């Protein structure tokens, strides 16, 4: 079980969190023209990198904040955790 | 029966406390401190089971967790406990156990015929022998194999034992209390680190309890006792025996099972049987020691053949002789320790050493004791069926390829030592890249992935001096990094007689003309010939060989078999072992009971059951409950002998005719506040929200980004910047996370806060033509007329002294209201509604009637919003704004979503107006079409329409809008039904929606 450092609450066990996918995906702006291709890429296509991955987790049984976690998908090493509004 | 094999003195057992126990129905005695195994051996019992495949007699092979044979079925507190190792089960007064895997009994086992039919049970026998004819597998082969194979029998009863979970954090977790565990724990504790020292066995000390060594001026055992007693007194140290760390998971999370009362007879007191510890450790020291390796020779599975270390343990800890005419067969010095121990107790052993002319202090001691030692000698085959009676021994050539001078000598046990295998399971589980150490013919940990360090013989270090030195150092070094404190400890001097050299010999060649079975895996009956066959048949990868032959796949995870199996494969393949590689170890290290994993969370959910504040009223009024997620909701209220169908029909009818009340507390509720709330809702929902006035509710649908409907519900504007959102019961948690996601990550500029208020409110839906009359009596001061509180209106009121919120919303399609009060007042509200409603024939209704009412109205719910449908599929087109953007809108223009024959919701009525259509039935054009019959869609929900008194269903079918009026078929292969149906509008009752506005 992973040990994730919530930037708001501190180190907590994985079972307090839920996974939220790739944190680098940006939702296209509202009311802006977007091609079918670009929209499909946003909705469906995700990379599945082997190694470093910036991902979203929500501290669902804690402060309920969405946070960013930089994690190695192979070793599970966590390099860094960030608040939602912070960049790597 | 007296304990004929018990020595008069010696051992660590409590000879003042005699215990009686039963094995296979027969009474025996032992002492406190015995294991079931040691007590049975003391009584001369060596036949405890039958082997898995050939049903050959099985005795004892080890003295602990390494035991592959002596697996028994326990009976404790009238609860059965299958697959318990007799070598681990401590004896208690009244213990009852029996053999497993033998039928009809251990002495006469019909399955043993397999032994003589051996040629039908080669490697991969499951895959080959029973393939044809196919039907035979289910009817003939499988039932017979099931009966003959397998181990203990699991109980089908509810386990009445208690289990607990515990969470712990520490600086150092040390797994094993042998010399390396004790030294590292002591050093770390002296540096002030928080230490957990876990010992699998009941006694601390590991190998120090049985080896003849001196540490400082004490014996190994005395030193161990001193260290343990000091550690126990230190406040920063937790010392646990009977506790096995069985799993090493990510981020240094380890799981340990503590056998709290497995060793005790039944008591009235509350004591859990086992406790599971989840331990998060900053550093882990693996001091799990090593397990002796068998030597492979003919019939080496005969009862009486056992590990020499086990024989020594039975002698030194339990004062028990495993035999009185022992043969010790060894390729290293360890066998001599056992031989000397026999000799000291007046028994004359014969030592067969595969080495030609070894030299060490312990060999000299054995010679001085006049022990009969034969160098360059091997056991060719054990003789005897249910117990060793003699052995064929022989001289082995210097190149170890040939045996000569075969002779038969009498013996009643053969103690084997093929050197030591480090117990690297935990290190391997943690992700450590292990490496093969040639000098010891075994794998040791190498490159750590997590914060883990392996010490002592688990790390391939077989001299006590080096073990202690490195363990003190590592314990100190690792703890110092955490505590920044250092108390230097002097490493004591050590006297040890045996050398750590061994002969790289492990398998005795077959003499010419002999075809003895030489076993590698004792639990799964895998012999040398099986591996040879697998390789002949083309298996190469060790992972494939393992699965094909089942080598190392038994419950002992190949503790005594893996390395010899690897040796064999590498010998045949002419490779070195590291090239063959070893299979991966996975948790648990040894079997863990399901009860321990479940802990206290027994029952239907491993989550708490949620109940509304009115739950006990429902219970008192004959509610029959149904699970709705983790909630319990009344499904119907039973009157007299009513069944579900009759009761729900009555309840639904009463709503249509009079008035009903339904507990809607379980609906998700989210409080939304902030100046940008309207804008936020406008982006979340598909319809327009900017102009909703204060005091009004609106129905809304929200989508995922892929255009699929996520949830629906009403949201009410309580005040300028305050909204009250409701969600479906099932989606409540997901919707909250969804909202938080957009507020925190996508649109952080919006000034909005959301919080769940589901549990703050108790809700009652009052529905039916007479609901206004009931409400008016509940709130006499309010203007509840159609003008005063119109459809989708909101009002606050005072319900007999209690603040209430009134929403005029309807799921049933009738004139209806939802009243919310603070949860604590829920039952008060409910009782008031029932009391006042009596004059209007009010009846409570459950989820079944609720479904009926919404289905015949064509209102969609979870069975239509099933994660596969878009708003148009559900005829919610009117709710999809053309003007504004919202979550998921862009997806709605996808070609598939706007296709002219896109699926759509319809109503379905059976032509005979009698036959109910099973939910999930397929809709097809032609009931007799060739399979696969093209499917137009499926029945999503069915009810008995109380309005028209005939069955009515909703379906989502292809080109639904053009199907109205068509005659089709509903087919349920599961129920074997084909029902001719007519497609109608999904709005079956009150299609114009006049009632809700009345
Ligand atoms: Zn947090």
PDB file of N, CA and C and ligand atoms in Angstrom, chain A residues 6-10 12 17 59 62-65 67, ligand 1:
ATOM      1  N   UNK A   6       0.047  13.868   1.580  1.00  0.00           N
ATOM      2  CA  UNK A   6      -0.900  14.906   1.178  1.00  0.00           C
ATOM      3  C   UNK A   6      -0.279  16.253   1.556  1.00  0.00           C
ATOM      4  N   UNK A   7      -0.208  17.203   0.614  1.00  0.00           N
ATOM      5  CA  UNK A   7       0.422  18.483   0.947  1.00  0.00           C
ATOM      6  C   UNK A   7      -0.360  19.260   2.005  1.00  0.00           C
ATOM      7  N   UNK A   8      -1.592  18.843   2.261  1.00  0.00           N
ATOM      8  CA  UNK A   8      -2.396  19.529   3.272  1.00  0.00           C
ATOM      9  C   UNK A   8      -2.383  18.800   4.605  1.00  0.00           C
ATOM     10  N   UNK A   9      -2.299  17.454   4.583  1.00  0.00           N
ATOM     11  CA  UNK A   9      -2.480  16.668   5.811  1.00  0.00           C
ATOM     12  C   UNK A   9      -1.236  15.896   6.243  1.00  0.00           C
ATOM     13  N   UNK A  10      -0.296  15.667   5.346  1.00  0.00           N
ATOM     14  CA  UNK A  10       0.872  14.872   5.712  1.00  0.00           C
ATOM     15  C   UNK A  10       0.786  13.464   5.155  1.00  0.00           C
ATOM     16  N   UNK A  12      -0.090   9.832   4.554  1.00  0.00           N
ATOM     17  CA  UNK A  12      -1.252   8.980   4.837  1.00  0.00           C
ATOM     18  C   UNK A  12      -1.201   7.754   3.931  1.00  0.00           C
ATOM     19  N   UNK A  17      -7.013   7.596  -0.177  1.00  0.00           N
ATOM     20  CA  UNK A  17      -7.010   8.364  -1.421  1.00  0.00           C
ATOM     21  C   UNK A  17      -7.757   7.619  -2.522  1.00  0.00           C
ATOM     22  N   UNK A  59      -7.674  13.163  -1.849  1.00  0.00           N
ATOM     23  CA  UNK A  59      -7.615  12.694  -0.447  1.00  0.00           C
ATOM     24  C   UNK A  59      -9.049  12.570   0.064  1.00  0.00           C
ATOM     25  N   UNK A  62      -9.899  12.215   3.671  1.00  0.00           N
ATOM     26  CA  UNK A  62      -9.180  13.181   4.482  1.00  0.00           C
ATOM     27  C   UNK A  62      -9.699  14.573   4.195  1.00  0.00           C
ATOM     28  N   UNK A  63      -8.855  15.419   3.627  1.00  0.00           N
ATOM     29  CA  UNK A  63      -9.235  16.822   3.409  1.00  0.00           C
ATOM     30  C   UNK A  63     -10.047  17.009   2.128  1.00  0.00           C
ATOM     31  N   UNK A  64     -10.213  15.976   1.357  1.00  0.00           N
ATOM     32  CA  UNK A  64     -10.988  15.970   0.097  1.00  0.00           C
ATOM     33  C   UNK A  64     -10.354  16.814  -1.001  1.00  0.00           C
ATOM     34  N   UNK A  65      -9.120  17.189  -0.806  1.00  0.00           N
ATOM     35  CA  UNK A  65      -8.453  17.969  -1.836  1.00  0.00           C
ATOM     36  C   UNK A  65      -7.889  17.060  -2.913  1.00  0.00           C
ATOM     37  N   UNK A  67      -4.937  16.389  -5.315  1.00  0.00           N
ATOM     38  CA  UNK A  67      -3.519  16.742  -5.263  1.00  0.00           C
ATOM     39  C   UNK A  67      -2.801  16.109  -6.458  1.00  0.00           C
TER      40      UNK A  67
HETATM   41 ZN1  LIG C   1      -5.285  15.775   2.829  1.00  0.00          ZN
END
